[in-house]
Coordinates of C-alpha atoms (C1' of nucleotides) in Angstrom, one line a residue:
Chain A
M1 CA 16.7 -60.6 49.7
P2 CA 16.7 -59.0 46.0
R3 CA 19.2 -56.3 45.6
C4 CA 16.8 -53.0 45.6
N5 CA 17.7 -52.8 42.0
D6 CA 16.4 -55.6 41.3
A7 CA 12.5 -55.0 43.6
V8 CA 12.7 -51.9 41.6
A9 CA 13.3 -53.4 38.4
D10 CA 10.0 -55.7 39.0
L11 CA 8.0 -52.4 39.3
L12 CA 9.1 -50.9 36.3
Q13 CA 8.5 -53.8 34.2
E14 CA 5.3 -55.0 36.0
Y15 CA 4.1 -51.1 35.1
A16 CA 5.0 -51.8 31.8
D17 CA 3.2 -54.7 31.7
L18 CA -0.1 -52.9 32.8
I19 CA 0.2 -50.1 30.6
A20 CA 1.0 -52.6 27.3
I21 CA -2.7 -54.8 29.3
T22 CA -4.9 -51.4 29.2
G23 CA -3.8 -50.3 26.0
G24 CA -1.4 -47.7 26.9
E25 CA 0.7 -46.2 24.4
P26 CA 3.6 -48.1 23.2
F27 CA 6.6 -46.3 23.2
K28 CA 5.9 -45.4 26.9
V29 CA 5.8 -49.9 27.2
R30 CA 8.8 -49.8 26.3
V31 CA 10.0 -46.9 27.7
Y32 CA 9.7 -48.2 30.9
E33 CA 10.4 -52.3 29.9
K34 CA 14.4 -50.5 28.8
A35 CA 14.2 -48.7 32.2
A36 CA 13.3 -51.7 34.2
R37 CA 16.9 -53.4 32.1
S38 CA 18.3 -50.6 32.5
V39 CA 18.3 -51.1 36.9
G40 CA 18.4 -54.3 37.3
G41 CA 22.1 -54.5 35.5
Y42 CA 22.9 -50.7 37.0
V43 CA 26.0 -51.4 39.1
Q44 CA 25.1 -49.0 41.9
D45 CA 22.3 -49.8 44.6
L46 CA 19.5 -47.0 44.1
S47 CA 19.1 -46.6 47.6
A48 CA 22.3 -44.9 48.0
L49 CA 21.6 -42.4 44.8
D50 CA 19.7 -38.8 44.6
E51 CA 17.9 -37.5 42.2
A52 CA 20.9 -36.6 40.0
G53 CA 22.1 -40.2 40.0
L54 CA 19.5 -42.3 39.5
R55 CA 19.3 -39.6 36.2
R56 CA 22.7 -40.9 35.1
I57 CA 21.0 -44.3 34.7
P58 CA 20.6 -45.3 31.2
N59 CA 16.5 -44.9 30.1
V60 CA 15.5 -42.9 33.7
G61 CA 14.5 -39.7 33.2
Q62 CA 12.7 -36.9 35.5
S63 CA 9.6 -38.9 34.9
I64 CA 10.9 -42.6 36.5
A65 CA 13.5 -41.0 38.5
A66 CA 10.7 -39.3 40.3
K67 CA 9.0 -42.8 40.6
I68 CA 11.7 -44.4 42.4
E69 CA 12.4 -41.2 44.9
E70 CA 8.5 -42.6 45.2
Y71 CA 9.5 -46.3 45.6
L72 CA 12.8 -45.1 47.9
R73 CA 10.5 -42.9 50.4
T74 CA 7.0 -44.9 50.5
G75 CA 8.3 -48.3 49.3
A76 CA 4.9 -47.5 46.7
I77 CA 4.8 -45.8 43.5
H78 CA 0.4 -44.6 42.8
Q79 CA 0.4 -45.0 39.7
L80 CA 1.3 -48.3 39.0
E81 CA -1.4 -49.0 42.3
E82 CA -3.9 -47.0 39.8
L83 CA -3.3 -49.3 36.6
R84 CA -3.3 -52.3 39.7
A85 CA -6.4 -51.3 40.9
K86 CA -7.6 -51.9 37.2
V87 CA -5.5 -55.0 36.3
P88 CA -6.3 -58.2 38.3
A89 CA -3.1 -59.9 39.0
G90 CA -4.0 -63.3 37.8
V91 CA -4.4 -61.0 34.9
R92 CA -0.9 -60.0 34.2
R93 CA 0.0 -63.3 34.8
L94 CA -1.5 -64.7 31.5
I95 CA 1.0 -63.0 29.6
D96 CA 3.6 -65.3 31.2
V97 CA 1.8 -68.0 29.2
P98 CA 3.4 -68.3 25.6
T99 CA 1.9 -67.2 22.2
L100 CA -0.4 -64.9 24.4
G101 CA 0.4 -60.9 25.3
P102 CA -1.1 -58.3 26.1
K103 CA -3.5 -57.5 23.7
K104 CA -4.8 -60.9 23.9
A105 CA -4.5 -60.9 28.4
M106 CA -7.1 -58.4 27.8
V107 CA -10.0 -59.6 25.3
L108 CA -9.7 -62.6 26.9
Y109 CA -11.4 -60.3 30.0
E110 CA -12.7 -58.2 29.1
E111 CA -14.8 -59.9 26.5
V112 CA -14.8 -64.1 28.2
G113 CA -14.0 -63.0 31.7
V114 CA -11.2 -65.0 32.5
R115 CA -9.0 -63.5 35.7
S116 CA -6.3 -66.1 35.9
V117 CA -3.7 -69.1 33.8
E118 CA -6.7 -71.3 35.7
D119 CA -9.3 -69.4 34.7
L120 CA -7.9 -69.2 30.9
E121 CA -8.0 -73.2 30.6
A122 CA -11.1 -73.5 31.8
A123 CA -12.6 -71.1 29.3
I124 CA -11.0 -73.5 26.3
H125 CA -12.1 -76.3 27.5
A126 CA -16.1 -75.1 28.1
G127 CA -15.2 -73.7 24.0
R128 CA -16.0 -70.4 25.9
L129 CA -13.5 -69.1 23.3
Q130 CA -14.9 -70.5 20.1
G131 CA -16.2 -67.0 18.2
L132 CA -14.4 -65.3 20.1
H133 CA -12.1 -62.8 17.1
G134 CA -9.0 -63.5 16.8
F135 CA -8.7 -66.7 18.3
G136 CA -9.0 -70.1 16.3
P137 CA -8.5 -73.3 16.5
K138 CA -4.8 -73.7 16.8
T139 CA -3.9 -70.5 19.0
E140 CA -6.5 -72.4 21.1
D141 CA -3.6 -75.7 20.8
N142 CA -1.1 -73.5 21.2
L143 CA -1.9 -71.3 25.1
L144 CA -3.3 -75.0 26.3
H145 CA 0.7 -75.9 25.8
G146 CA 2.2 -72.9 26.5
I147 CA 0.0 -73.5 29.8
A148 CA 0.9 -76.8 30.0
L149 CA 4.8 -76.3 30.0
M150 CA 4.9 -73.7 32.3
H151 CA 3.1 -76.2 35.2
K152 CA 5.8 -78.1 34.3
T153 CA 8.6 -76.1 35.5
G154 CA 5.5 -75.7 37.9
A155 CA 6.6 -73.6 41.2
R156 CA 10.2 -74.2 40.2
V157 CA 12.1 -71.0 41.1
R158 CA 15.3 -70.5 39.1
L159 CA 19.2 -71.0 40.3
D160 CA 19.6 -67.6 41.0
A161 CA 16.3 -66.7 42.4
A162 CA 16.5 -69.5 45.0
M163 CA 20.4 -68.6 45.7
E164 CA 19.6 -64.9 46.4
V165 CA 16.9 -66.0 48.9
A166 CA 18.8 -68.5 50.2
E167 CA 22.1 -67.3 50.8
A168 CA 20.3 -63.8 52.8
I169 CA 17.7 -65.8 54.9
V170 CA 21.8 -68.1 55.5
A171 CA 23.3 -64.5 56.4
A172 CA 20.4 -63.3 59.2
L173 CA 20.8 -66.8 60.6
S174 CA 24.2 -67.2 61.4
D175 CA 23.7 -63.8 63.1
V176 CA 21.1 -65.4 65.1
P177 CA 22.3 -65.9 68.6
G178 CA 23.7 -69.4 69.4
C179 CA 23.6 -70.0 65.8
V180 CA 27.3 -72.0 65.5
R181 CA 27.4 -73.1 61.4
C182 CA 24.6 -72.4 59.2
A183 CA 24.3 -73.2 55.2
Y184 CA 21.9 -73.8 52.3
A185 CA 21.4 -77.5 51.3
G186 CA 19.6 -79.5 48.6
S187 CA 18.9 -79.1 45.2
L188 CA 20.4 -75.5 45.7
R189 CA 24.2 -77.0 46.7
R190 CA 23.6 -79.5 44.0
M191 CA 23.4 -76.2 41.7
K192 CA 19.9 -77.8 39.8
D193 CA 19.4 -76.0 36.8
T194 CA 16.0 -75.3 38.7
I195 CA 15.2 -75.1 43.1
G196 CA 10.9 -76.6 44.2
D197 CA 12.6 -75.5 47.6
V198 CA 15.6 -73.7 49.4
D199 CA 17.0 -76.6 52.9
V200 CA 18.3 -74.2 55.2
L201 CA 20.6 -76.3 58.2
A202 CA 22.2 -74.8 61.3
T203 CA 23.4 -76.3 63.9
A204 CA 23.0 -75.1 67.5
D205 CA 23.1 -76.1 70.7
D206 CA 20.2 -74.6 71.9
S207 CA 17.4 -74.5 68.1
A208 CA 14.8 -72.1 70.1
A209 CA 16.2 -69.2 69.1
L210 CA 16.8 -69.9 65.9
M211 CA 12.9 -71.3 64.8
A212 CA 12.0 -68.3 66.5
A213 CA 14.1 -66.3 63.8
L214 CA 12.9 -67.5 61.0
P215 CA 9.5 -66.2 60.7
G216 CA 10.5 -63.3 61.4
L217 CA 12.3 -62.8 58.8
P218 CA 11.6 -59.9 56.3
A219 CA 11.1 -61.4 52.7
V220 CA 9.1 -64.3 55.1
A221 CA 4.8 -64.2 54.0
E222 CA 3.6 -67.3 55.5
V223 CA 5.1 -69.9 57.3
I224 CA 4.0 -73.3 56.6
A225 CA 4.9 -75.8 59.5
H226 CA 6.5 -74.2 63.2
G227 CA 7.9 -76.7 65.0
E228 CA 10.8 -77.3 67.8
T229 CA 13.7 -77.8 65.0
K230 CA 12.4 -78.1 61.3
T231 CA 10.2 -75.0 60.0
S232 CA 9.5 -74.4 57.2
V233 CA 7.8 -70.9 55.6
R234 CA 6.9 -69.4 52.3
T235 CA 8.7 -66.7 51.2
D236 CA 6.6 -63.4 49.3
T237 CA 7.8 -64.4 45.7
G238 CA 6.1 -67.8 47.0
L239 CA 9.5 -70.0 47.2
Q240 CA 8.8 -72.6 50.2
V241 CA 12.3 -72.9 52.3
D242 CA 13.0 -75.8 55.3
L243 CA 15.1 -75.2 58.5
R244 CA 16.4 -77.9 60.1
V245 CA 18.3 -77.8 62.9
V246 CA 20.8 -80.1 64.7
T247 CA 23.7 -80.3 67.5
P248 CA 27.1 -78.9 66.2
G249 CA 28.6 -82.5 66.5
S250 CA 26.1 -83.7 63.6
W251 CA 26.8 -80.8 61.2
G252 CA 28.7 -83.8 58.6
A253 CA 25.9 -85.9 58.5
A254 CA 22.8 -83.5 58.9
L255 CA 24.6 -81.8 55.5
Q256 CA 25.8 -85.1 53.6
Y257 CA 21.6 -86.0 54.5
F258 CA 19.8 -83.0 53.3
T259 CA 22.3 -81.7 50.0
G260 CA 21.0 -85.5 48.9
S261 CA 19.9 -86.4 45.7
R262 CA 17.7 -88.9 47.2
A263 CA 19.2 -91.6 45.2
H264 CA 22.5 -90.5 46.3
N265 CA 21.5 -91.1 49.8
I266 CA 19.9 -94.6 49.3
R267 CA 22.9 -96.2 48.1
T268 CA 25.4 -93.9 51.0
R269 CA 23.4 -95.5 53.1
E270 CA 22.9 -99.1 51.4
I271 CA 26.8 -98.8 52.1
A272 CA 26.7 -98.3 55.5
V273 CA 24.0 -101.0 55.9
H274 CA 26.8 -103.9 54.2
K275 CA 29.7 -102.1 57.1
K276 CA 26.8 -102.9 59.8
L277 CA 26.4 -98.8 60.1
K278 CA 23.4 -96.7 60.0
L279 CA 23.8 -93.0 57.9
S280 CA 21.1 -90.6 59.0
E281 CA 20.5 -86.8 59.7
Y282 CA 22.8 -86.9 63.0
G283 CA 25.3 -89.6 62.6
L284 CA 27.2 -92.5 60.9
F285 CA 26.7 -95.5 63.4
D286 CA 28.0 -98.4 64.5
V287 CA 24.9 -100.4 64.3
V288 CA 25.2 -103.1 67.1
T289 CA 26.7 -100.9 70.1
G290 CA 25.2 -97.9 68.4
D291 CA 28.2 -95.3 68.8
S292 CA 28.7 -92.2 66.7
I293 CA 30.9 -93.8 64.6
A294 CA 31.7 -90.4 62.5
S295 CA 29.4 -86.7 62.2
T296 CA 31.7 -83.7 62.4
D297 CA 32.1 -83.1 58.6
E298 CA 31.0 -85.2 55.1
E299 CA 34.8 -86.1 54.6
D300 CA 35.1 -88.0 58.0
V301 CA 30.9 -89.4 57.1
Y302 CA 32.3 -90.2 53.1
G303 CA 35.9 -91.6 54.6
R304 CA 34.3 -94.0 56.9
L305 CA 32.0 -94.8 54.6
G306 CA 35.5 -96.3 52.0
L307 CA 34.8 -93.0 49.8
P308 CA 36.2 -89.6 48.9
W309 CA 34.4 -86.7 49.6
I310 CA 32.0 -86.5 46.7
A311 CA 31.5 -83.0 45.7
P312 CA 27.5 -82.1 45.8
T313 CA 26.8 -81.0 41.9
L314 CA 27.6 -84.8 41.1
R315 CA 25.7 -86.3 43.4
E316 CA 22.9 -88.2 41.8
D317 CA 23.7 -91.8 41.7
A318 CA 25.0 -91.0 38.2
G319 CA 28.2 -92.6 38.3
E320 CA 29.3 -91.0 40.6
I321 CA 29.3 -94.1 43.6
E322 CA 31.7 -95.8 41.4
A323 CA 33.7 -93.8 40.6
A324 CA 34.2 -92.6 44.0
L325 CA 35.2 -96.4 44.6
A326 CA 37.1 -96.7 41.7
G327 CA 39.1 -93.7 42.7
A328 CA 38.2 -92.1 39.6
L329 CA 36.6 -88.8 40.3
P330 CA 36.8 -86.7 37.8
R331 CA 39.0 -83.0 39.5
L332 CA 35.9 -81.1 38.6
V333 CA 36.6 -77.1 37.2
T334 CA 36.3 -74.5 39.9
A335 CA 36.5 -71.3 39.6
G336 CA 39.6 -70.3 39.9
D337 CA 40.6 -72.1 37.1
I338 CA 38.5 -69.7 34.7
R339 CA 41.4 -66.8 33.4
G340 CA 38.5 -65.5 31.5
D341 CA 35.2 -64.7 29.6
L342 CA 34.5 -65.2 26.1
H343 CA 30.9 -64.5 25.1
T344 CA 30.2 -61.4 26.4
H345 CA 28.4 -58.0 25.1
T346 CA 27.9 -54.6 25.6
V347 CA 26.0 -50.9 24.9
L348 CA 26.9 -51.6 21.3
T349 CA 24.4 -53.8 20.5
D350 CA 22.4 -54.9 23.7
G351 CA 24.4 -54.8 26.1
L352 CA 24.1 -52.2 29.2
A353 CA 27.2 -51.8 29.7
S354 CA 30.4 -49.4 27.8
L355 CA 33.1 -52.1 26.6
E356 CA 35.5 -50.1 29.2
E357 CA 33.3 -50.5 32.2
M358 CA 32.7 -54.3 31.4
A359 CA 36.6 -54.8 31.1
E360 CA 37.4 -52.7 34.3
A361 CA 34.8 -55.5 35.8
A362 CA 36.5 -58.1 34.2
A363 CA 39.5 -56.9 34.8
A364 CA 38.9 -56.6 38.8
R365 CA 38.2 -60.4 38.6
G366 CA 41.6 -61.6 38.2
Y367 CA 40.6 -62.6 34.7
A368 CA 43.8 -62.8 32.3
Y369 CA 42.0 -62.3 29.6
Y370 CA 38.1 -61.6 28.1
A371 CA 36.7 -60.9 24.5
V372 CA 33.9 -58.4 23.5
T373 CA 31.5 -60.5 21.6
D374 CA 28.4 -58.2 20.7
H375 CA 25.4 -59.5 18.1
A376 CA 26.1 -59.5 14.3
P377 CA 24.3 -57.9 12.0
G378 CA 22.0 -61.1 11.3
L379 CA 19.8 -59.8 15.1
S380 CA 18.5 -57.3 12.5
M381 CA 17.0 -55.3 15.5
Q382 CA 20.7 -54.6 17.5
R383 CA 21.9 -53.1 14.0
M384 CA 25.7 -54.4 14.6
T385 CA 27.1 -53.0 11.1
D386 CA 30.7 -53.9 9.4
A387 CA 31.8 -50.7 10.5
K388 CA 30.9 -50.0 14.2
A389 CA 33.0 -53.6 14.4
L390 CA 35.6 -51.5 12.8
E391 CA 35.9 -49.1 15.6
Q392 CA 34.5 -52.1 18.3
R393 CA 38.3 -53.6 17.1
E394 CA 40.1 -50.2 17.4
L395 CA 38.9 -49.6 20.9
V396 CA 39.5 -53.1 21.7
R397 CA 43.0 -52.8 20.5
A398 CA 43.5 -50.3 22.6
L399 CA 42.6 -51.4 25.5
D400 CA 44.2 -54.7 25.0
G401 CA 46.8 -55.2 28.2
A402 CA 46.2 -51.3 30.0
L403 CA 44.0 -52.8 32.7
G404 CA 46.0 -55.0 34.3
G405 CA 47.9 -56.4 31.9
M406 CA 44.8 -58.3 30.9
R407 CA 44.0 -59.6 27.0
L408 CA 41.3 -58.5 25.4
L409 CA 39.9 -59.9 22.2
H410 CA 38.0 -59.2 19.7
G411 CA 35.2 -61.2 19.0
I412 CA 31.5 -61.7 17.9
E413 CA 28.5 -62.9 18.2
L414 CA 27.0 -64.6 15.8
N415 CA 23.6 -66.4 14.0
I416 CA 23.7 -69.6 13.2
G417 CA 21.0 -69.0 9.9
P418 CA 18.3 -71.6 9.2
D419 CA 21.0 -73.8 7.3
G420 CA 23.7 -73.0 9.0
D421 CA 25.3 -69.8 7.3
V422 CA 25.9 -66.8 9.5
D423 CA 26.5 -62.9 9.2
W424 CA 29.8 -62.7 7.4
P425 CA 31.9 -64.0 4.9
P426 CA 34.9 -65.0 5.8
G427 CA 36.8 -61.9 5.1
F428 CA 35.0 -60.0 6.6
L429 CA 35.6 -62.8 9.6
D430 CA 39.1 -62.9 9.7
G431 CA 39.0 -60.3 11.5
F432 CA 38.1 -61.3 15.1
D433 CA 39.8 -63.2 18.0
L434 CA 37.5 -65.7 17.9
C435 CA 33.2 -66.4 16.9
V436 CA 31.0 -67.4 19.1
A437 CA 28.2 -68.9 16.9
S438 CA 24.3 -69.1 18.4
V439 CA 20.9 -70.0 17.2
H440 CA 19.1 -67.4 18.1
S441 CA 15.5 -68.1 15.6
H442 CA 14.2 -70.9 14.0
F443 CA 13.8 -72.3 16.9
G444 CA 10.9 -75.1 15.8
Q445 CA 12.8 -76.7 12.4
S446 CA 13.3 -80.8 11.9
R447 CA 16.2 -82.7 13.6
A448 CA 17.1 -83.0 10.3
E449 CA 17.0 -79.7 9.7
M450 CA 18.4 -78.6 12.6
T451 CA 21.7 -81.2 13.0
A452 CA 22.2 -80.3 9.7
R453 CA 22.2 -76.6 10.9
L454 CA 24.6 -76.9 13.9
V455 CA 26.7 -79.4 11.9
R456 CA 27.3 -76.8 9.1
A457 CA 28.3 -74.0 11.4
C458 CA 30.9 -76.5 12.8
E459 CA 32.1 -76.8 9.7
N460 CA 32.9 -72.9 8.9
P461 CA 36.3 -73.0 9.9
H462 CA 35.5 -69.1 11.6
V463 CA 33.3 -70.6 14.3
N464 CA 35.5 -71.3 17.3
I465 CA 31.9 -71.2 19.5
V466 CA 28.3 -72.5 19.3
G467 CA 26.7 -70.1 21.3
H468 CA 23.6 -71.7 24.3
P469 CA 24.0 -75.0 21.8
T470 CA 20.0 -75.6 22.9
A471 CA 19.3 -72.4 22.4
R472 CA 16.9 -73.6 25.8
L473 CA 15.0 -70.9 28.1
I474 CA 14.3 -72.2 31.3
G475 CA 10.2 -72.7 32.1
R476 CA 9.9 -70.6 28.7
R477 CA 11.5 -72.1 26.1
E478 CA 12.2 -76.4 24.7
P479 CA 15.0 -76.9 24.3
V480 CA 15.9 -77.6 20.6
D481 CA 16.0 -81.1 18.4
A482 CA 19.1 -82.3 16.5
D483 CA 20.5 -86.0 17.0
W484 CA 23.1 -84.5 19.0
A485 CA 25.3 -87.2 18.4
E486 CA 25.8 -85.9 15.6
V487 CA 25.9 -82.5 16.9
F488 CA 28.7 -83.5 18.9
A489 CA 31.0 -85.9 16.8
A490 CA 31.1 -83.0 14.5
C491 CA 32.4 -80.7 17.2
A492 CA 35.0 -82.8 18.0
R493 CA 35.9 -83.9 14.3
T494 CA 35.7 -79.7 13.6
G495 CA 37.7 -78.0 16.3
T496 CA 34.5 -76.2 18.4
A497 CA 33.6 -75.7 21.7
L498 CA 30.8 -76.3 23.0
E499 CA 29.8 -73.3 25.7
V500 CA 28.3 -74.0 28.4
N501 CA 26.4 -70.8 28.5
A502 CA 26.0 -69.9 32.5
F503 CA 22.6 -66.9 32.2
P504 CA 20.2 -68.8 35.2
D505 CA 17.2 -68.9 32.5
R506 CA 19.9 -70.6 30.4
L507 CA 22.1 -73.5 31.7
D508 CA 23.5 -74.1 28.3
L509 CA 24.2 -76.7 27.5
P510 CA 22.4 -78.8 30.4
A511 CA 24.4 -80.4 32.4
D512 CA 23.5 -84.3 31.2
L513 CA 24.3 -82.8 27.5
I514 CA 27.2 -81.7 27.9
R515 CA 28.2 -85.0 29.4
L516 CA 27.1 -87.2 26.2
A517 CA 29.4 -84.8 24.5
A518 CA 32.3 -84.4 26.6
G519 CA 32.7 -88.5 26.3
A520 CA 33.0 -87.2 22.3
G521 CA 35.6 -85.2 22.8
V522 CA 34.6 -82.7 22.8
V523 CA 35.8 -78.8 25.0
F524 CA 33.8 -76.8 26.2
S525 CA 33.9 -72.9 26.8
I526 CA 31.9 -71.3 30.3
D527 CA 31.1 -68.3 29.5
T528 CA 28.1 -65.5 31.4
D529 CA 26.9 -64.2 28.0
A530 CA 26.9 -60.5 29.9
H531 CA 25.2 -57.7 28.9
A532 CA 25.8 -55.9 32.3
V533 CA 28.5 -56.5 34.7
P534 CA 26.4 -57.9 37.2
H535 CA 26.1 -60.0 35.1
L536 CA 30.2 -61.3 34.9
A537 CA 29.3 -63.1 38.8
H538 CA 26.4 -65.7 36.9
L539 CA 29.9 -67.5 36.6
R540 CA 29.2 -69.7 39.7
Y541 CA 25.7 -70.9 38.3
G542 CA 28.0 -72.2 34.9
I543 CA 31.0 -73.6 37.2
G544 CA 28.1 -75.1 38.8
T545 CA 26.8 -76.7 36.0
A546 CA 29.4 -77.7 33.7
Q547 CA 30.8 -79.8 37.5
R548 CA 27.7 -81.3 36.7
G549 CA 28.4 -82.7 33.5
W550 CA 31.7 -84.2 35.6
L551 CA 34.0 -81.0 33.6
T552 CA 37.4 -80.7 34.3
P553 CA 39.7 -77.8 33.7
E554 CA 42.2 -79.8 30.9
Q555 CA 38.6 -79.4 28.9
V556 CA 37.3 -76.1 29.1
I557 CA 39.5 -73.8 27.0
N558 CA 38.9 -70.8 29.5
T559 CA 41.1 -72.1 32.2
W560 CA 43.8 -72.4 29.9
P561 CA 46.4 -70.3 28.9
L562 CA 46.4 -67.6 26.2
D563 CA 48.7 -68.9 23.7
R564 CA 47.5 -72.3 23.9
L565 CA 43.6 -70.8 23.5
R566 CA 45.5 -68.6 20.8
R567 CA 46.3 -71.7 19.4
F568 CA 42.2 -73.1 19.5
L569 CA 41.3 -70.7 18.2
R570 CA 43.3 -70.6 14.6
K571 CA 40.8 -73.4 13.6
G572 CA 40.6 -74.0 9.9
R573 CA 41.6 -70.2 9.4
R574 CA 43.4 -69.2 6.1
T575 CA 45.9 -65.8 8.3
R576 CA 46.3 -65.3 11.9
Chain B
dG1 C1' 8.7 -41.4 28.4
dC2 C1' 13.4 -40.8 26.8
dC3 C1' 16.7 -38.7 24.4
dG4 C1' 20.1 -36.4 20.7
dT5 C1' 25.9 -36.2 14.7
dT6 C1' 17.6 -35.1 14.3
dT7 C1' 19.3 -32.0 20.1
dT8 C1' 13.8 -29.3 24.1
dC9 C1' 10.1 -31.8 19.6
dG10 C1' 9.6 -35.9 16.9
dG11 C1' 11.0 -39.9 16.8
dC12 C1' 11.0 -44.0 19.3
dC13 C1' 14.3 -51.6 15.7
dC14 C1' 12.6 -54.3 12.4
dG15 C1' 12.3 -58.0 10.3
dA16 C1' 10.0 -63.1 10.6
dC17 C1' 6.6 -66.1 12.0
dT18 C1' 1.9 -67.3 13.0
dG19 C1' -2.5 -67.8 13.0
dT20 C1' -6.4 -65.7 11.1
dT21 C1' -7.8 -63.5 8.2
dT22 C1' -9.0 -62.2 2.4
dT23 C1' -4.9 -57.9 4.2
dC24 C1' -3.5 -57.7 8.7
dA25 C1' -2.8 -57.8 14.1
dG26 C1' -0.4 -60.0 17.3
dT27 C1' 3.9 -62.1 19.5
dC28 C1' 8.7 -62.7 19.3
dG29 C1' 13.9 -61.8 19.3

DNA sequence: GCCGTTTTCGGCCCGACTGTTTTCAGTCG
């Protein structure tokens, strides 16, 4: 189940959306949005807090604390219910369409009677928006494109959202009497960047108790199918969950089968056929005698096929079978290899926690080093100044080594301007231990412009890491268009690392581009881009993405010892 | 509705971009 904080954050965000749609006070909208973010990123669980505790959360005052209390006590907020009564749920979903905000959503609802995204699409095709003030032909095109983008990701959900649901269900089912083992499989175990449905596998001698338990879990809204060994449900967030139960002796074969991918499974079954064997979810069998040869664990199943165990993140039939047969599988980077996070924020710009709080949490994760990289002034809304950066540096130096020996690096997240230049001149950049540089604007440049822009950033002797290189937001913004081969060549030539941003709505670079870049000799930094303490735990998604890109620890700069990392960060600088 | 080197009221991030306008509203980051 999502944390209570997340549920409250969702409600506050919904309240903000509904105020905006109904034309409420703009300041009020921002306050509720800020409160939602603060609550979502707050370390302590809300349900453990009293009124005074709630009010200590930034941007939560008397009124919002009262609403949170009401929710914790009754499960609802009456002011929110009143707004919900005024605005159909589908109208709120309209603002999820890129380029469609609250104002236009309300016009569409009041003037044309549009009550959902589907209504909007139909209205555009029927020409019912023509003549409507503020809706010209270009707007219609943009809306249709936005809707198409939404449909493309379709019902797929973000990796972290699926993970939360899966982990809660696995935990609950593991406690069911008779359950021997339980785990999630499918695309979630392969760490794909979006998840269509959650596959859960369990073993038990008698499946009945597990079949009965799943529909009764609190997050379940609807039972789609209900049989003896398979039950499918839909959660209250609309995510489909399939539970499959096999006997304990079939665990390995079933886990292999349900982890997939389909293409990988076809390959492994072909190998079985050539060996006069049959591979199914129940085991690996001798075709002639029908005897079970292997089934209890995955290593055994792969081993009897003549293969080493293959990490789930590689199972896409993207060369892993050939590599396995040749004994050439990579030693994949793991969370345990990571010595530090090199892209993080604090309250100095748009983070939610102080430098001390972030650093303490990083030290608690056992990091040897940790870089603070707040936004540079080019992102004007963040109001960074030279003085603020220098002041923060003193704080960083004072804390350096003080938290369990963890070394602190003072970094910055620069903005790569339209022409590839960055926020500060070389003289000022010399003072930072490292510079991440990212695209935050002008996403629609042509391929030639964007390529030149990124190459120029790499050629800057102060730019160490290109942050979230494609700038995609999963389901919301397409990656920028660039000649990636040229960009990767520039990275390799100049000693510039590419980021594997672990934030679940980014996962950027994406895995396919990671493999291409690695082939060009590029090195990487797996970072969380954390804006709050809980975000530091997103590292796992960056690790999963890096593994899907076949990365080894050697190719990841933040697995390196600090002295080696520092040599890399020196790049083409004049000093240090 | 929150907050405080502007401190219990008055201000709240702000500039770029787009599409639609003919001077501006809406959206985005």
